[in-house]
Coordinates of C-alpha atoms (C1' of nucleotides) in Angstrom, one line a residue:
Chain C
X1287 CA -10.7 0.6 6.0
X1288 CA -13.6 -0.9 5.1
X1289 CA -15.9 0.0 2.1
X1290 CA -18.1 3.6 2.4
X1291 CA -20.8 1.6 0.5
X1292 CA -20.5 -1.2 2.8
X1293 CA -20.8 1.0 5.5
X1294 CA -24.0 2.7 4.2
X1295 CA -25.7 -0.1 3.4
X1296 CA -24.8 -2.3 6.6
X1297 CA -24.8 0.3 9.0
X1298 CA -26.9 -1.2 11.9
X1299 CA -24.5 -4.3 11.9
X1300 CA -21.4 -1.7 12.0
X1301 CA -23.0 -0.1 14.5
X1302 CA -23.5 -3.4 16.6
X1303 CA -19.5 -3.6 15.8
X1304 CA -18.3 -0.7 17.4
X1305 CA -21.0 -0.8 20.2
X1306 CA -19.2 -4.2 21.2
X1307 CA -15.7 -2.7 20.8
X1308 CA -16.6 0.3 23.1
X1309 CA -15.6 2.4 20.2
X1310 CA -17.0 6.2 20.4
X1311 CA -17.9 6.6 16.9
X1312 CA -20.6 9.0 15.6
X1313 CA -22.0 6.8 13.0
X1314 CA -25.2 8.9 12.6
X1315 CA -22.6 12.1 11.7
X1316 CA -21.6 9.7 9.3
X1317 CA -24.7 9.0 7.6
X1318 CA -25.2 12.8 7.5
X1319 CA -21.9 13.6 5.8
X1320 CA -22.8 10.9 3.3
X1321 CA -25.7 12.4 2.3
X1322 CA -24.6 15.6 2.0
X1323 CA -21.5 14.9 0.1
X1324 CA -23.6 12.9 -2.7
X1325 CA -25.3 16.4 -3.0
X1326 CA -22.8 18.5 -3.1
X1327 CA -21.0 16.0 -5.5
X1328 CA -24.0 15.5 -7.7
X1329 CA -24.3 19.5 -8.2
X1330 CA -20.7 20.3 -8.6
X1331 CA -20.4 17.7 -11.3
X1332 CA -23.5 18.8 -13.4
X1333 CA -22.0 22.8 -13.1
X1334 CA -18.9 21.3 -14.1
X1335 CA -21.0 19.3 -17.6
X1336 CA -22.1 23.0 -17.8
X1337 CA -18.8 24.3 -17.9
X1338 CA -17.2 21.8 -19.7
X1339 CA -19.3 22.3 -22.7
X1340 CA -19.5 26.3 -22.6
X1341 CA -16.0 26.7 -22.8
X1342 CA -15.8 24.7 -25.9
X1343 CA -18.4 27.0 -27.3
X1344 CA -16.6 30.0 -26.3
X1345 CA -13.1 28.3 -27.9
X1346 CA -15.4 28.0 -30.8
X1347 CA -16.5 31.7 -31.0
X1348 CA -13.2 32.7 -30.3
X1349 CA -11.8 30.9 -33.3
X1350 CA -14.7 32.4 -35.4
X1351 CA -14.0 36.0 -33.9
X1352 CA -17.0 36.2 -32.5
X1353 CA -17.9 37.6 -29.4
X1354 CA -18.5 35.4 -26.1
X1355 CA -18.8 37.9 -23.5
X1356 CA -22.1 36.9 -22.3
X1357 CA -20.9 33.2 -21.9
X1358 CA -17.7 34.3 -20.3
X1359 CA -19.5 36.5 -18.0
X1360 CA -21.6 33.6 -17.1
X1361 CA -19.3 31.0 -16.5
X1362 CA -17.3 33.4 -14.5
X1363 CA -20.3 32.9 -11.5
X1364 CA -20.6 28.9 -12.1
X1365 CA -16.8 29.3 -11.9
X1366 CA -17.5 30.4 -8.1
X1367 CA -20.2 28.2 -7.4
X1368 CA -18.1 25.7 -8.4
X1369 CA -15.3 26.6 -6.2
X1370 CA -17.0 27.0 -3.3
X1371 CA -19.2 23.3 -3.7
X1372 CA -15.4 22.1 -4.1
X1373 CA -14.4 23.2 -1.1
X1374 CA -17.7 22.6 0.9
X1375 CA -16.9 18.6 -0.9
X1376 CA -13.4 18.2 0.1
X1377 CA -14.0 19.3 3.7
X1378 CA -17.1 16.4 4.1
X1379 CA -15.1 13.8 2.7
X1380 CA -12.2 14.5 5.0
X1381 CA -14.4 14.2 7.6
X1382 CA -16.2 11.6 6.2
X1383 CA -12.6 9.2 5.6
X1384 CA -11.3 10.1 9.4
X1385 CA -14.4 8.3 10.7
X1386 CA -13.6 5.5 8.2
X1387 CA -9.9 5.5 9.3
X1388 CA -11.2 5.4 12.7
X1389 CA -13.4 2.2 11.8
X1390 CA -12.1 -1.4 12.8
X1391 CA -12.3 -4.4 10.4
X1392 CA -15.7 -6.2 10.7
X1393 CA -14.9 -10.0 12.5
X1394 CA -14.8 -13.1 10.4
X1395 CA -18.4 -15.4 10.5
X1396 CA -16.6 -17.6 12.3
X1397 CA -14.7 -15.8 15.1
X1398 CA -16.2 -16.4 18.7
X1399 CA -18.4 -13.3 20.0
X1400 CA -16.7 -12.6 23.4
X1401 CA -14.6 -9.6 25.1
X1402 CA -11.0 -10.2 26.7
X1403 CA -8.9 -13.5 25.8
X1404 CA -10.2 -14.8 27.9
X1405 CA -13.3 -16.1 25.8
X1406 CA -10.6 -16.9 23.1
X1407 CA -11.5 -20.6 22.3
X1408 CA -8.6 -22.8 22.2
X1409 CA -8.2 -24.4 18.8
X1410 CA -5.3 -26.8 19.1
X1411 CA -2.4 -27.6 21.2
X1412 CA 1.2 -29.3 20.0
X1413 CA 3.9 -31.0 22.4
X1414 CA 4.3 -32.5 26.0
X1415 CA 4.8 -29.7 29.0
X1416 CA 7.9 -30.5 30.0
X1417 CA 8.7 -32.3 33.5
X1418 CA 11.4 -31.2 35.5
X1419 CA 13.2 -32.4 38.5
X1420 CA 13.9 -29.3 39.6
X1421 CA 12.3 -26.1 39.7
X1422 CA 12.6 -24.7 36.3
X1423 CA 13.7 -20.5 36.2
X1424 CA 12.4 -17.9 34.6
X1425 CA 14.5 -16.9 31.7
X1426 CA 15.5 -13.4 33.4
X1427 CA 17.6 -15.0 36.1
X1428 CA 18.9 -18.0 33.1
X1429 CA 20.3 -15.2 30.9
X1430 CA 21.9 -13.5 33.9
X1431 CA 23.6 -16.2 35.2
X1432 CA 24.8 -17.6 31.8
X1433 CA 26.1 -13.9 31.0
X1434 CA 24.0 -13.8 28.1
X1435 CA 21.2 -11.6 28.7
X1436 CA 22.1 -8.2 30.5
X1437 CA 19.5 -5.9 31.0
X1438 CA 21.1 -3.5 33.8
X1439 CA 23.9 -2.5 30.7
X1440 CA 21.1 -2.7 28.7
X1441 CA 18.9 -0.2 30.4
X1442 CA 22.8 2.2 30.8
X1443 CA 22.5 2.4 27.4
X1444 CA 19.1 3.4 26.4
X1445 CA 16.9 2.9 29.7
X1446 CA 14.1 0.8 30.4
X1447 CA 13.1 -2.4 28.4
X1448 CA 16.2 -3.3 26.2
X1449 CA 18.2 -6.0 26.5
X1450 CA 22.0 -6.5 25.6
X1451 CA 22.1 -9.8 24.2
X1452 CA 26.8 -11.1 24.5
X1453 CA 28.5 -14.2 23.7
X1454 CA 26.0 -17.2 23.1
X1455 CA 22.8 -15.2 23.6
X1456 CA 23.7 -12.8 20.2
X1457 CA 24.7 -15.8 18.6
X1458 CA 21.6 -18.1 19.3
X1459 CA 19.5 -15.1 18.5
X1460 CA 21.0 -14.7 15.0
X1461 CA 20.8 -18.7 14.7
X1462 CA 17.1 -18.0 15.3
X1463 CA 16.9 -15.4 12.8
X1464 CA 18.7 -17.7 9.9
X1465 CA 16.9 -20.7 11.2
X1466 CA 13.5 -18.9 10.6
X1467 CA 14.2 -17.5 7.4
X1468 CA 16.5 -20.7 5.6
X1469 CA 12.7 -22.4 7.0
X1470 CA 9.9 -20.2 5.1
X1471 CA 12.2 -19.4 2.1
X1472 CA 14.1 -23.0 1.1
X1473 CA 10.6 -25.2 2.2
X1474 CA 7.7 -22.8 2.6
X1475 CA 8.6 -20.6 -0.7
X1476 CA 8.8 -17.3 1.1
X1477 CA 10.5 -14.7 -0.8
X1478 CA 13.1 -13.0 1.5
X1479 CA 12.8 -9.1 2.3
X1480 CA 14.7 -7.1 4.0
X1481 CA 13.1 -3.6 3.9
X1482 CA 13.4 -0.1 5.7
X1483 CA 13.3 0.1 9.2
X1484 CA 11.7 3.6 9.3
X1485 CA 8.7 4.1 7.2
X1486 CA 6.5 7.9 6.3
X1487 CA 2.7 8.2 7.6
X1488 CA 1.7 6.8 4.4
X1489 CA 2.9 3.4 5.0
X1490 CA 1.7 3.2 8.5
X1491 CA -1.8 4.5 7.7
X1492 CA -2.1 1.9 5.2
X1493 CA -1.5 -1.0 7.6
X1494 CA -3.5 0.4 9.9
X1495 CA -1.5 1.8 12.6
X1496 CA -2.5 5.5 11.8
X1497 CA -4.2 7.3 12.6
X1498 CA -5.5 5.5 15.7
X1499 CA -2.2 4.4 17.7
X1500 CA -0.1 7.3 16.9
X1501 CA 1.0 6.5 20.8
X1502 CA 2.3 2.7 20.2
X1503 CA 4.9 4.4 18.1
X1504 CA 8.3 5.9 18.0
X1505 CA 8.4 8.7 16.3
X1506 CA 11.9 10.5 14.5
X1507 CA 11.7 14.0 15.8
X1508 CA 11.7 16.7 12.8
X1509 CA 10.6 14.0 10.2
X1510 CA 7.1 12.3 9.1
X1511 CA 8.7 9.3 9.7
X1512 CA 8.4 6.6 12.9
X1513 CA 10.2 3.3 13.6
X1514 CA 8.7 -0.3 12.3
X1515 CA 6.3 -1.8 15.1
X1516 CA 6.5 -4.5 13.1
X1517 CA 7.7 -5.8 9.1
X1518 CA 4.3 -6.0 8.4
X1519 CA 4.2 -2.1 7.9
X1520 CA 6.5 -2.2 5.6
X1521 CA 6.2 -5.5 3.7
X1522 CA 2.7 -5.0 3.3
X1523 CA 3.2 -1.1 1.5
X1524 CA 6.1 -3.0 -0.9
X1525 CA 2.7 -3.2 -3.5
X1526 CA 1.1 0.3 -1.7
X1527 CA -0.9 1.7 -5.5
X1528 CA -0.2 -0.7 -7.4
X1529 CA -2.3 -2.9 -9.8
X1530 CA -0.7 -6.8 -9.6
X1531 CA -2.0 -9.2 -12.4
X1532 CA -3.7 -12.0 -10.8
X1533 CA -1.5 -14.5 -12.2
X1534 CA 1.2 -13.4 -10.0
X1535 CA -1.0 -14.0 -6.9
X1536 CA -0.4 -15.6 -4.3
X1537 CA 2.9 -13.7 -3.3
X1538 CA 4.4 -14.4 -0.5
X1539 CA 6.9 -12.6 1.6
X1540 CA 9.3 -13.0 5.1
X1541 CA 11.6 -10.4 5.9
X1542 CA 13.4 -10.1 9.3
X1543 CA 13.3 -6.9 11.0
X1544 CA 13.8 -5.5 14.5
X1545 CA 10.7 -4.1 15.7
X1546 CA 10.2 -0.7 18.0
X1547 CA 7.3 -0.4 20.6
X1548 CA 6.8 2.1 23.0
X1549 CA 4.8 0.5 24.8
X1550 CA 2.5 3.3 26.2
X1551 CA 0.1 2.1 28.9
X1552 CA 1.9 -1.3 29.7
X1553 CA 3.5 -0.1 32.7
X1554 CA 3.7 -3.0 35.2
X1555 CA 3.6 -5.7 32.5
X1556 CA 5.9 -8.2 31.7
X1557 CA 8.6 -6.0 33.4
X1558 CA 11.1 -8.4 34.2
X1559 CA 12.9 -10.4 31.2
X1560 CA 12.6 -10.0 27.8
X1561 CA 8.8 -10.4 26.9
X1562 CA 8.0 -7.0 27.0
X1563 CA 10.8 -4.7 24.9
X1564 CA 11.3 -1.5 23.3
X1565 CA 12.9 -3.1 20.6
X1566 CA 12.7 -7.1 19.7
X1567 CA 14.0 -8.8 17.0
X1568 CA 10.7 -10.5 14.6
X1569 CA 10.8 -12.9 11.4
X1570 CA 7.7 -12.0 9.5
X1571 CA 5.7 -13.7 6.9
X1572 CA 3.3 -11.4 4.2
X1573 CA 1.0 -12.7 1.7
X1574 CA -1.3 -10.7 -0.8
X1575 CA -3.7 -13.4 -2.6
X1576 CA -7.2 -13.3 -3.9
X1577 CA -10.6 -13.0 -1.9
X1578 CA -11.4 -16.8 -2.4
X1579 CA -8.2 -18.0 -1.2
X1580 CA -7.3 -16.0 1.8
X1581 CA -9.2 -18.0 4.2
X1582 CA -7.4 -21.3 2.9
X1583 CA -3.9 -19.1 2.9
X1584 CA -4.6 -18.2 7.1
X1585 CA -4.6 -21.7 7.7
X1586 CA -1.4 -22.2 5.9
X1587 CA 0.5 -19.6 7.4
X1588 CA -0.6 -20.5 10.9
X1589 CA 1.2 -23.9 9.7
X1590 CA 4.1 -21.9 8.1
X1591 CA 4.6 -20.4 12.0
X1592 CA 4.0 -23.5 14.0
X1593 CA 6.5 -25.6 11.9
X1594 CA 8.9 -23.4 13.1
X1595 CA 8.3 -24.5 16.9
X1596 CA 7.7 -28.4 15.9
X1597 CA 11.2 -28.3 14.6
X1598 CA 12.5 -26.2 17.7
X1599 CA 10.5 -29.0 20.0
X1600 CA 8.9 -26.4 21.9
X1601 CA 5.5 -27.0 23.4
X1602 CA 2.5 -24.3 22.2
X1603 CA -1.1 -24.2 21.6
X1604 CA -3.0 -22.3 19.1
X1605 CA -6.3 -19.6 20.4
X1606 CA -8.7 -18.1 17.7
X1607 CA -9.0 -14.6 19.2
X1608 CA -12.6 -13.7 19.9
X1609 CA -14.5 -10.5 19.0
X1610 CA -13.0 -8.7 21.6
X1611 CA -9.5 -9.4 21.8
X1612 CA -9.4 -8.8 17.7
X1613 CA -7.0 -6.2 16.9
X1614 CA -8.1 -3.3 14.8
X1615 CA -7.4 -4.4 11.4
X1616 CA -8.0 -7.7 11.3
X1617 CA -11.1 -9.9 10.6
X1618 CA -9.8 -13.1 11.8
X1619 CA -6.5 -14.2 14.0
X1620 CA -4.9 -17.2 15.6
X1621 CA -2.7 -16.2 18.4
X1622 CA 0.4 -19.1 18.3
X1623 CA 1.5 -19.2 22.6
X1624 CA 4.2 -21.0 23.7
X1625 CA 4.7 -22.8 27.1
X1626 CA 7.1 -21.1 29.5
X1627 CA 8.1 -23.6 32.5
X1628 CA 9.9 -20.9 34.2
X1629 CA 6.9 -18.6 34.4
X1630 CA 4.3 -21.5 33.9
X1631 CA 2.2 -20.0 31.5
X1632 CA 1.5 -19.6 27.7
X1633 CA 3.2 -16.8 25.9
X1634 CA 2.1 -15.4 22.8
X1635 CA 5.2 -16.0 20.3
X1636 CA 3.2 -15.2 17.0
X1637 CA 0.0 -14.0 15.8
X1638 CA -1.9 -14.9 12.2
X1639 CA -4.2 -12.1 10.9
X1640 CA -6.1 -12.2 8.0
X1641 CA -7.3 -8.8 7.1
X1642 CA -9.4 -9.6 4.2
X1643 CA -9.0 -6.0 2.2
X1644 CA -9.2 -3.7 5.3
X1645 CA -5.5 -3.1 4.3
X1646 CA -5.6 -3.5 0.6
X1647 CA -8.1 -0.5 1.0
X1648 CA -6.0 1.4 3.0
X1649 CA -2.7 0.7 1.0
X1650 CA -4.9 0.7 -2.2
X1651 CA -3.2 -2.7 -3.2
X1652 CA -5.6 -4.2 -5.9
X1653 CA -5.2 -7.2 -8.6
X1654 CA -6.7 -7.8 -12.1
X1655 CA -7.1 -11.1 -13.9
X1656 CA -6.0 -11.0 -17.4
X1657 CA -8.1 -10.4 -20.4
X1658 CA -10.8 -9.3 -17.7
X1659 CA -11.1 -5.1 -16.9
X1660 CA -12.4 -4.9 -13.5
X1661 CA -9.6 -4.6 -10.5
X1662 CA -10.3 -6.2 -7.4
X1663 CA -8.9 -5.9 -3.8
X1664 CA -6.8 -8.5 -2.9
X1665 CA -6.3 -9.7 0.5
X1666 CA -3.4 -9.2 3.2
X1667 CA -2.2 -11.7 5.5
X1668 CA 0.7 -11.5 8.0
X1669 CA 1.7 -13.5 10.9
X1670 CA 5.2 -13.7 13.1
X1671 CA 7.5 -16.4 11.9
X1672 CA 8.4 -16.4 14.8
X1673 CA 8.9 -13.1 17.2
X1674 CA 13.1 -14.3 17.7
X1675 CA 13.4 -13.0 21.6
X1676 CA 10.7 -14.8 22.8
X1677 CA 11.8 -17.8 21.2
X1678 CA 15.1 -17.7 22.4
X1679 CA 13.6 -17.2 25.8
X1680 CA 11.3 -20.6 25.3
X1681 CA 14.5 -22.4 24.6
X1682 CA 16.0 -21.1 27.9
X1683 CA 13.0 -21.9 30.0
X1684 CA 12.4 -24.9 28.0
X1685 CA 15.7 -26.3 27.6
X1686 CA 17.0 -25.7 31.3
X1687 CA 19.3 -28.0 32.5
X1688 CA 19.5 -28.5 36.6
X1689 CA 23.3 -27.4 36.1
X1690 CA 22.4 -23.8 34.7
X1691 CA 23.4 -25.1 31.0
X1692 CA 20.9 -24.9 28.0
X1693 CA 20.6 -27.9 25.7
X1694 CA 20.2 -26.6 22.2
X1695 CA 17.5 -27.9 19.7
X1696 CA 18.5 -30.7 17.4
X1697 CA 16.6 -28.3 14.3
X1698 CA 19.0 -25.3 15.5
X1699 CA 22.2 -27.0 15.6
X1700 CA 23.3 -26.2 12.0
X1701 CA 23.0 -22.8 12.7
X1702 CA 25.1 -22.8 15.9
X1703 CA 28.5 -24.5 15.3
X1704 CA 27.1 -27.8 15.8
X1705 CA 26.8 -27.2 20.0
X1706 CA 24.6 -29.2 21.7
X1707 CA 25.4 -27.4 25.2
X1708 CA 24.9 -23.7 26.1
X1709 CA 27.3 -22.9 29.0
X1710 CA 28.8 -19.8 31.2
X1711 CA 29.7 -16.9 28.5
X1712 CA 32.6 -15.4 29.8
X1713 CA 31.6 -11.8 31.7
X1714 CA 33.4 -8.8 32.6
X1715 CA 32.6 -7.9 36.0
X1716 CA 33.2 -4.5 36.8
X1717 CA 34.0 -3.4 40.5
X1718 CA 31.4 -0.7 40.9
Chain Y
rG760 C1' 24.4 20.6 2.8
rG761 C1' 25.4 23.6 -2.4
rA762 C1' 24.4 23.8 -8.0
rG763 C1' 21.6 22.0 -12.1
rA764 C1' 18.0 18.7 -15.0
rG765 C1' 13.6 16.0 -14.9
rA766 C1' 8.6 13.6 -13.4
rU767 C1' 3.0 12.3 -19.3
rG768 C1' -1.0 5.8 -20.2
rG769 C1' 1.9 -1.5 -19.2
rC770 C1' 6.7 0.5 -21.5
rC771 C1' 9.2 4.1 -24.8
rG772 C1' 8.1 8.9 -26.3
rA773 C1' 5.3 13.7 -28.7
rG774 C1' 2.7 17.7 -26.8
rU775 C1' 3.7 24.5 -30.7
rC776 C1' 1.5 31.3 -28.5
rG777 C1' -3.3 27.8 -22.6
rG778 C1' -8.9 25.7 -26.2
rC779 C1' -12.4 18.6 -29.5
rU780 C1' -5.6 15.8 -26.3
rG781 C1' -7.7 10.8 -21.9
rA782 C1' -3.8 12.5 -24.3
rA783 C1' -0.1 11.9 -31.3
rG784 C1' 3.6 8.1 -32.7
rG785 C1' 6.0 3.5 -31.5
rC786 C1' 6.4 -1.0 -28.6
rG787 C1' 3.8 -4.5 -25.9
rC788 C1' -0.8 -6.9 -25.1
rU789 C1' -6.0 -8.8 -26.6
rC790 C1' -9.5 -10.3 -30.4
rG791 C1' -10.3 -11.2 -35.6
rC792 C1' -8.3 -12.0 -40.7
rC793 C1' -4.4 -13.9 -43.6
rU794 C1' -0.7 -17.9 -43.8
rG795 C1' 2.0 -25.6 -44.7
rC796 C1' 4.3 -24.2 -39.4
rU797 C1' 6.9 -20.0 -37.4
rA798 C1' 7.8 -15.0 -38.5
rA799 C1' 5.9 -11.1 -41.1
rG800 C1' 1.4 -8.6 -42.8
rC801 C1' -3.8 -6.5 -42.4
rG802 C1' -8.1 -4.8 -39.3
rA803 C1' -10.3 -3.6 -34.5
rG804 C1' -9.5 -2.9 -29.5
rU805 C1' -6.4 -1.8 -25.2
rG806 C1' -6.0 3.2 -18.1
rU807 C1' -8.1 4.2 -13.1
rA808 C1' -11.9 6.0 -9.8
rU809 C1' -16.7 7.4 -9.1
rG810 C1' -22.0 8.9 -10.4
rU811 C1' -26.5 8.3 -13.6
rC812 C1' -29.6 5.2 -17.1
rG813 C1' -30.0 -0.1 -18.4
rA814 C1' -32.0 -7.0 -16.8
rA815 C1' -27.5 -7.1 -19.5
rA816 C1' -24.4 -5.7 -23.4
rG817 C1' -23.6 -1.0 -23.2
rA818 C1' -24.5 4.4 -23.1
rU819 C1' -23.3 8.7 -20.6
rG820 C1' -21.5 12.6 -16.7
rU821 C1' -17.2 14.0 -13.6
rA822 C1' -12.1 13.6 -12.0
rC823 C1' -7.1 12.1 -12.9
rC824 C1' -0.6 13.8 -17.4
rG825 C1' 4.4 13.2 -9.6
rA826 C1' 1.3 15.7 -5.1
rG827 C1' -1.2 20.0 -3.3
rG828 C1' -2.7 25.0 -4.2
rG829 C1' -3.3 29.4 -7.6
rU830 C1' -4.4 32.3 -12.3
rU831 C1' -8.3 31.7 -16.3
rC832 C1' -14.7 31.0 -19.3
rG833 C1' -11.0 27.0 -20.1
rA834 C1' -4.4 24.2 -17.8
rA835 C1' -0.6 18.2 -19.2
rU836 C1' 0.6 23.2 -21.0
rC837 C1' 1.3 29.6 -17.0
rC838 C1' 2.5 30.7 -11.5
rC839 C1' 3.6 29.0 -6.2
rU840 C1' 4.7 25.1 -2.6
rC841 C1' 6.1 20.1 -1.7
rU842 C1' 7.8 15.1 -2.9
rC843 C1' 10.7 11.9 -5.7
rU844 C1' 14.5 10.7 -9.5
rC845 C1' 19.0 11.9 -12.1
rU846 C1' 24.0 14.7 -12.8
rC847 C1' 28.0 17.5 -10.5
rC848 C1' 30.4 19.4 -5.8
rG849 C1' 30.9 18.6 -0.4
rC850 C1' 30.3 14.9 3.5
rC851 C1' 30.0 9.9 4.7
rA852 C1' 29.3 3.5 5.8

RNA sequence: GGAGAGAUGGCCGAGUCGGCUGAAGGCGCUCGCCUGCUAAGCGAGUGUAUGUCGAAAGAUGUACCGAGGGUUCGAAUCCCUCUCUCUCCGCCA
């Protein structure tokens, strides 16, 4: 959410903003309801002086025996008035926060002005694309004919876009998961989480994923509640209301979560494989640190996240998303895409948001240095650490051996029984 | 799911029959004094949000005692609804 008194005083460049965005937001209702709910405040308050220091005086007769009629009488109508500017108050501001909940973060100085990925400069690339003597697959028909990714079961159990992950494919997805998590917590000081999977409206309006894409979400019927898109929604509410003491800043979080995606309006997309799920396995890293620092912090996490592919020796390159492409809450991200031979093209595989207080605001997370009285906003950053299925489908495609086998990363090795060689799982073919 | 108890400031903990209670008292913390050092002691201060005046220091208004609503001239105190916590029973990994 950004600041009302930003807002006011920097509405032509908000307006620019949402113009660019294609956003249908009536910024000149806004003004209006502004206005009007500084009057309506500014009265209500000084009847409410008025009050306040009448009903002392009548307290004051009262003790005395005196009589207060006349002032009891009297404060009987400011009473009303009062009510009623209340009212007339709490129904602007309502109005007035939905258009702010509505509002997307304002882009960093230094993101590129353009409108689809497309104009997302490229900002580095890591690793050779690999040559292969043979025509490398796609990970779809790798995972089939290993027996370790089945998506026909998959879609018997629940329907369209899961995935039943059985033998070597659960296990070098857990590998992943430890992997990830031994990474950021032993060398990058990570504390680990592991939070609720299902979180109230709260926790998702503070984030930013309500009230706007109420459709991206699963929702439990009969509760307030809806399933993680992401740990970020979570992780990110763990300090929702509270006041930290600066000294405790920067904190930093990774906590491994499935995440749930409908998916709404992606029909057609990444059908085949398992890019594009309803559920997906994600290792994600939080941090909350001060104003100064955050822009510093970005740049470390985008490290944090691309450490983990060095060490997995997968190929990637790194895009600043443009104006455009910017999500709603964030001011500034770095998409991480990894090279996928068998589909020979760049898949995003993590994305590094700074959201500068747009969260903070929402979540109402704020900081104070000690000795000093004035609470500031801190700042929210998240990025994937890595998003595990499409990193276990980068070592399939990547890793593709001309016999059908998978040769496993020397970094993952620990974490899988030492193997070096990903054959056949054993499957249970049924006979129709 | 059933029965009961509770929710007050950074923490603990008072708040009588509704009225100088933004909230006693204690602890903690900050500053100052005192003191060979430490401890103890003494004094002052110590919430958040937002508005107004002021260059600033600060002064001042309003709101906030789990959340929302109601009664009242006036509510932390009375009434209603909800949420959460705890205890007991049931169920369950």
């Amino acid at each position: 959410m950004l600041d009302l008194k930003f807002v006011r005083e920097n509405i032509k460049k908000v307006k620019e903003q949402t113009e660019q965005r294609e956003l249908d937001l009536d910024l000149d209702e806004f003004i209006r309801l502004d206005i009007e709910r500084r009057d309506l405040l500014q009265e209500a308050e000084s009847l409410k002086f008025q009050r306040n220091t009448v009903s002392e005086k009548i307290a004051m007769l009262k003790k005395e025996k005196k009589d207060a009629f006349s002032e009891i009488t009297a404060m009987q109508e400011v009473s009303q008035r009062i009510k009623e500017l209340d009212r007339k108050l709490s129904e602007k501001e309502y109005l007035l926060n939905q258009i702010l909940l509505n509002m997307p973060n304002m882009p960093h100085s230094s993101v590129a002005v353009g409108y689809s990925e497309k104009d997302n400069p490229e900002i580095k690339k890591w690793g050779e694309i690999p040559e292969f003597a043979f025509k490398p697959k796609p990970h779809w028909d790798i995972g089939e004919e290993l027996n370790i990714l089945d998506f026909e079961r998959a879609s018997k159990i629940t329907g369209a876009r899961f995935v039943l992950y059985m033998g070597w494919g659960a296990r070098l997805e857990r590998a992943l998961i430890n992997f990830m998590l031994d990474l950021h917590t032993n060398e990058h000081n990570y504390v680990e989480v592991l939070p609720p999977f299902i979180v109230n409206r709260q926790s998702m309006t503070g984030t930013g994923q309500l009230p706007k894409f109420e459709s991206d979400l699963f929702r439990l019927e009969g509760y307030d509640y809806y399933l993680i898109p992401t740990a970020e929604v979570p992780v990110t509410n763990i300090h929702q209301n509270e006041i930290l003491k600066e000294s405790d800043l920067p904190l930093y979080y990774t906590a491994y979560t499935p995440c749930f995606r409908s998916e709404a309006g992606s029909y057609g997309k990444d059908t085949r494989g398992l890019i594009r799920q309803h559920q997906f396995n994600k290792v994600e890293l939080v941090k909350f640190v001060t104003p100064e620092s955050s822009y510093n912090e970005l740049e470390n996490l985008l490290l944090d996240a691309e450490e983990v592919l060095q060490r997995l020796g997968l190929p990637y390159r790194v895009v600043s998303l443009c104006t455009g492409d910017l999500g709603f809450s964030a001011a500034k991200t770095y998409d991480i895409e990894v090279w996928l031979p068998g589909q020979e093209r760049f898949v995003e595989i993590s994305s590094c948001s700074n959201f500068e207080d747009f969260q903070a605001r929402r979540a109402n997370i704020r900081y104070k240095s000690e000795g000093k009285s004035k609470t500031r906003f801190v700042h929210t950053l998240n990025g994937s650490g890595l998003a595990v299925g499409r990193t276990l489908v980068a070592i399939l495609e990547n890793y593709q051996q001309e016999d059908g086998s998978i040769t496993t990363p020397e970094g993952l090795r620990p974490y899988i029984g030492g193997v070096d060689k990903i054959e056949k799982t054993r499957n249970v073919k049924s006979e129709k």
